[in-house]
Amino acid sequence: QSVLTQPPSVSGAPGQRVTISCTGSRPNIGAPYDVHWYQQLPGTAPKLLIHGDSNRPSGVPDRFSGSKSGTSASLAISGLQAEDEGDYYCQSYDSSLSGYVFGTGTKVTVL
Amino acid sequence: QLQLQESGPGLAQPSETLSLTCTVSGGSISGSRYYWAWIRQPPGKGLEWIGTIHYSGSTYYNSSLKGRVAMSVDTSKNQFSLKLSSATAADTAVYYCSHSRSQLGAFEIWGQGTMVAVSS
């Protein structure tokens, strides 16, 4: 049972913008601890997409952006492309659990 | 550029200890800003953090694993290891090793993952 809740799935047509929410609580996102986002394409290991709430590692397209407010965070994908299909996870630290927690994961489908 | 590679048996016996090793290349495991982690993913499910270790020996474990986890670092081999005791079918998963540059930092680099099935 994850303490970070994400919608099971989101979808959009090529070129559209989609957003994925990550809802937490005061011991984690609301503390506030940093939120990180990972992309997992089919059959591959997760890849860091956003760190420290809104920072993109080198090589990640600026179509991906992150934000945080209160006890929630969001990942936006603009200009959706077929290659973006996969699973996306948020992650943070939880002081009540004294450990790192991942979101429930969201499957992105390009229509 | 750091690279990580998991290795270990693909099958573990119920009630026995599941053991995996992660080999680090492209850098030293002894970097003071380096933290090394294990994360797993049961088939068709989400990601679960197992534990994190600093080369100094400081360890941080997922409390839900109820004391079954032990991690260690071998600086001479540039490797770190995971032992998960009293394995059950619920421990069947793809196990990933990963790296972060600070204790609360993101998991920046991941290994390709190794599948471990717990079954007799």
Short mmCIF file of C-alpha atoms in Angstrom, two decimals:
data_model
loop_
_atom_site.label_atom_id
_atom_site.label_comp_id
_atom_site.label_asym_id
_atom_site.label_seq_id
_atom_site.Cartn_x
_atom_site.Cartn_y
_atom_site.Cartn_z
CA GLN A 1 0.00 0.00 0.00
CA SER A 2 1.86 3.08 -1.25
CA VAL A 3 1.56 6.42 0.54
CA LEU A 4 1.84 8.24 -2.80
CA THR A 5 -1.23 7.91 -5.01
CA GLN A 6 -1.21 8.27 -8.80
CA PRO A 7 -3.98 7.72 -11.37
CA PRO A 8 -3.69 4.21 -12.85
CA SER A 9 -3.70 5.51 -16.41
CA VAL A 10 -3.74 8.61 -18.57
CA SER A 11 -3.95 8.84 -22.34
CA GLY A 12 -3.70 11.41 -25.07
CA ALA A 13 -3.29 11.85 -28.79
CA PRO A 14 0.09 12.63 -30.31
CA GLY A 15 0.99 16.25 -29.73
CA GLN A 16 -1.35 16.68 -26.78
CA ARG A 17 -0.44 17.53 -23.20
CA VAL A 18 -1.09 15.13 -20.35
CA THR A 19 -0.51 15.50 -16.63
CA ILE A 20 0.06 12.88 -13.95
CA SER A 21 -0.72 13.70 -10.34
CA CYS A 22 1.06 12.32 -7.28
CA THR A 23 -0.87 12.81 -4.05
CA GLY A 24 0.92 12.45 -0.76
CA SER A 25 0.62 13.82 2.75
CA ARG A 26 2.42 15.83 5.40
CA PRO A 27 5.17 13.28 6.26
CA ASN A 28 6.34 13.07 2.64
CA ILE A 29 5.57 15.59 -0.11
CA GLY A 30 4.10 18.03 2.39
CA ALA A 31 7.13 17.91 4.73
CA PRO A 32 8.36 19.02 2.17
CA TYR A 33 10.67 16.37 0.82
CA ASP A 34 11.76 16.45 -2.81
CA VAL A 35 9.70 14.62 -5.40
CA HIS A 36 11.40 12.71 -8.19
CA TRP A 37 9.83 11.17 -11.31
CA TYR A 38 10.85 8.07 -13.24
CA GLN A 39 9.92 6.77 -16.67
CA GLN A 40 9.81 3.02 -17.26
CA LEU A 41 9.44 2.00 -20.88
CA PRO A 42 8.21 -1.56 -21.58
CA GLY A 43 10.74 -4.19 -20.60
CA THR A 44 13.35 -1.71 -19.36
CA ALA A 45 14.66 -0.36 -16.07
CA PRO A 46 13.26 2.89 -14.69
CA LYS A 47 15.00 6.08 -15.81
CA LEU A 48 15.20 9.32 -13.85
CA LEU A 49 13.05 11.95 -15.56
CA ILE A 50 12.70 14.77 -13.01
CA HIS A 51 14.60 15.33 -9.75
CA GLY A 52 14.12 17.83 -6.96
CA ASP A 53 10.49 18.52 -7.91
CA SER A 54 11.17 20.22 -11.23
CA ASN A 55 14.73 19.65 -12.48
CA ARG A 56 15.46 17.73 -15.65
CA PRO A 57 18.67 15.68 -15.87
CA SER A 58 20.84 16.27 -18.88
CA GLY A 59 19.34 14.63 -21.96
CA VAL A 60 15.71 14.69 -20.84
CA PRO A 61 13.60 16.67 -23.33
CA ASP A 62 12.00 19.87 -22.09
CA ARG A 63 8.62 18.36 -23.02
CA PHE A 64 8.75 16.87 -19.52
CA SER A 65 8.18 19.19 -16.57
CA GLY A 66 7.50 18.76 -12.88
CA SER A 67 5.84 20.86 -10.20
CA LYS A 68 4.81 20.60 -6.57
CA SER A 69 2.28 22.32 -4.36
CA GLY A 70 1.38 21.43 -0.80
CA THR A 71 1.04 17.67 -0.48
CA SER A 72 0.86 16.95 -4.21
CA ALA A 73 3.14 16.95 -7.22
CA SER A 74 2.55 16.73 -10.95
CA LEU A 75 4.38 15.59 -14.05
CA ALA A 76 3.38 17.15 -17.36
CA ILE A 77 4.23 15.76 -20.76
CA SER A 78 3.65 18.19 -23.60
CA GLY A 79 3.81 17.34 -27.29
CA LEU A 80 3.03 13.69 -26.48
CA GLN A 81 4.91 11.21 -28.66
CA ALA A 82 4.46 7.49 -29.28
CA GLU A 83 7.81 6.84 -27.62
CA ASP A 84 6.43 8.24 -24.35
CA GLU A 85 4.23 5.18 -23.82
CA GLY A 86 5.16 3.47 -20.60
CA ASP A 87 4.81 3.65 -16.85
CA TYR A 88 5.64 6.71 -14.74
CA TYR A 89 6.38 6.75 -11.02
CA CYS A 90 6.78 9.54 -8.49
CA GLN A 91 9.06 9.06 -5.48
CA SER A 92 9.79 10.89 -2.25
CA TYR A 93 10.93 10.33 1.33
CA ASP A 94 8.50 9.67 4.18
CA SER A 95 9.54 10.71 7.67
CA SER A 96 6.90 8.59 9.41
CA LEU A 97 8.18 5.47 7.64
CA SER A 98 11.82 6.63 7.73
CA GLY A 99 12.20 5.46 4.17
CA TYR A 100 11.80 6.15 0.49
CA VAL A 101 8.39 5.69 -1.09
CA PHE A 102 7.24 5.31 -4.67
CA GLY A 103 3.90 6.25 -6.14
CA THR A 104 1.46 3.62 -7.36
CA GLY A 105 2.47 4.25 -10.96
CA THR A 106 0.64 5.61 -14.00
CA LYS A 107 0.46 4.00 -17.42
CA VAL A 108 0.63 6.53 -20.24
CA THR A 109 -1.02 5.51 -23.50
CA VAL A 110 -0.64 7.43 -26.75
CA LEU A 111 -3.85 7.07 -28.74
CA GLN B 1 29.75 7.52 -16.34
CA LEU B 2 28.73 5.11 -13.62
CA GLN B 3 27.24 1.79 -14.68
CA LEU B 4 25.62 -0.82 -12.46
CA GLN B 5 25.16 -4.54 -13.08
CA GLU B 6 23.19 -6.92 -10.90
CA SER B 7 24.15 -10.58 -10.57
CA GLY B 8 22.98 -13.57 -8.61
CA PRO B 9 20.84 -16.72 -8.76
CA GLY B 10 17.59 -16.42 -10.67
CA LEU B 11 15.93 -18.88 -8.31
CA ALA B 12 15.78 -18.92 -4.53
CA GLN B 13 14.26 -21.53 -2.25
CA PRO B 14 11.41 -20.62 0.10
CA SER B 15 12.60 -19.89 3.66
CA GLU B 16 16.19 -19.51 2.42
CA THR B 17 18.24 -16.35 1.87
CA LEU B 18 18.07 -14.49 -1.43
CA SER B 19 21.48 -13.03 -2.28
CA LEU B 20 22.37 -10.51 -4.99
CA THR B 21 25.42 -8.44 -5.91
CA CYS B 22 25.72 -5.17 -7.79
CA THR B 23 29.00 -4.37 -9.54
CA VAL B 24 29.85 -0.71 -10.02
CA SER B 25 31.96 0.39 -12.98
CA GLY B 26 33.04 3.80 -14.21
CA GLY B 27 33.64 5.10 -10.69
CA SER B 28 34.55 4.21 -7.13
CA ILE B 29 31.98 2.83 -4.74
CA SER B 30 33.81 4.71 -1.99
CA GLY B 31 32.79 8.18 -3.11
CA SER B 32 31.67 10.10 -0.06
CA ARG B 33 28.60 11.45 -1.82
CA TYR B 34 27.51 8.09 -3.14
CA TYR B 35 24.62 6.11 -1.77
CA TRP B 36 23.76 2.67 -3.13
CA ALA B 37 20.28 1.20 -3.15
CA TRP B 38 18.22 -1.88 -3.94
CA ILE B 39 14.73 -1.51 -5.39
CA ARG B 40 12.44 -4.30 -6.53
CA GLN B 41 9.40 -4.73 -8.76
CA PRO B 42 7.12 -7.79 -8.51
CA PRO B 43 5.76 -8.97 -11.87
CA GLY B 44 3.13 -6.53 -13.14
CA LYS B 45 3.40 -4.32 -10.04
CA GLY B 46 5.05 -1.11 -8.91
CA LEU B 47 8.43 -0.22 -7.45
CA GLU B 48 9.42 -0.87 -3.84
CA TRP B 49 12.51 0.52 -2.12
CA ILE B 50 14.37 -2.18 -0.19
CA GLY B 51 17.31 -0.38 1.35
CA THR B 52 20.21 2.04 0.94
CA ILE B 53 23.84 1.83 2.04
CA HIS B 54 26.69 4.34 2.15
CA TYR B 55 30.22 3.04 1.64
CA SER B 56 30.97 4.00 5.25
CA GLY B 57 28.57 1.25 6.29
CA SER B 58 25.54 3.34 7.24
CA THR B 59 22.40 1.48 6.24
CA TYR B 60 18.73 2.40 5.85
CA TYR B 61 16.16 -0.35 5.35
CA ASN B 62 12.47 -0.55 4.48
CA SER B 63 10.78 -1.29 7.79
CA SER B 64 8.08 -3.33 6.02
CA LEU B 65 10.68 -6.02 5.36
CA LYS B 66 10.79 -6.59 9.10
CA GLY B 67 14.50 -7.11 9.68
CA ARG B 68 15.00 -9.61 6.86
CA VAL B 69 17.32 -7.28 4.92
CA ALA B 70 21.08 -6.91 5.16
CA MET B 71 23.25 -4.85 2.81
CA SER B 72 27.02 -4.62 2.64
CA VAL B 73 29.76 -2.98 0.59
CA ASP B 74 32.97 -4.59 -0.68
CA THR B 75 35.24 -1.71 -1.65
CA SER B 76 37.98 -4.04 -2.90
CA LYS B 77 35.63 -5.41 -5.56
CA ASN B 78 33.66 -2.20 -6.09
CA GLN B 79 30.49 -4.11 -5.27
CA PHE B 80 27.59 -3.93 -2.89
CA SER B 81 25.28 -6.76 -1.92
CA LEU B 82 21.79 -7.60 -0.74
CA LYS B 83 20.71 -10.48 1.45
CA LEU B 84 17.00 -11.08 2.06
CA SER B 85 16.35 -13.86 4.53
CA SER B 86 13.31 -16.11 5.00
CA ALA B 87 12.33 -15.65 1.37
CA THR B 88 8.75 -16.32 0.30
CA ALA B 89 6.91 -16.24 -3.02
CA ALA B 90 6.05 -12.59 -2.27
CA ASP B 91 9.75 -11.77 -2.75
CA THR B 92 9.60 -12.85 -6.40
CA ALA B 93 10.50 -9.73 -8.36
CA VAL B 94 12.92 -7.96 -10.65
CA TYR B 95 15.63 -6.56 -8.40
CA TYR B 96 17.38 -3.33 -9.41
CA CYS B 97 20.46 -1.75 -7.92
CA SER B 98 20.72 2.02 -8.08
CA HIS B 99 22.78 5.02 -7.06
CA SER B 100 22.04 8.44 -5.67
CA ARG B 101 24.36 11.34 -4.90
CA SER B 102 22.85 12.20 -1.54
CA GLN B 103 20.85 10.48 1.15
CA LEU B 104 17.60 12.05 -0.01
CA GLY B 105 18.58 12.40 -3.64
CA ALA B 106 16.94 10.78 -6.62
CA PHE B 107 17.93 7.35 -7.83
CA GLU B 108 19.96 8.62 -10.74
CA ILE B 109 21.47 5.52 -12.26
CA TRP B 110 19.91 2.07 -12.42
CA GLY B 111 21.14 -1.38 -13.32
CA GLN B 112 19.23 -3.35 -15.93
CA GLY B 113 17.60 -5.49 -13.24
CA THR B 114 17.67 -9.19 -12.50
CA MET B 115 14.64 -11.46 -12.07
CA VAL B 116 14.56 -13.62 -8.95
CA ALA B 117 11.87 -16.22 -8.45
CA VAL B 118 11.27 -17.76 -5.04
CA SER B 119 10.00 -21.26 -5.60
CA SER B 120 10.70 -24.85 -4.69
#
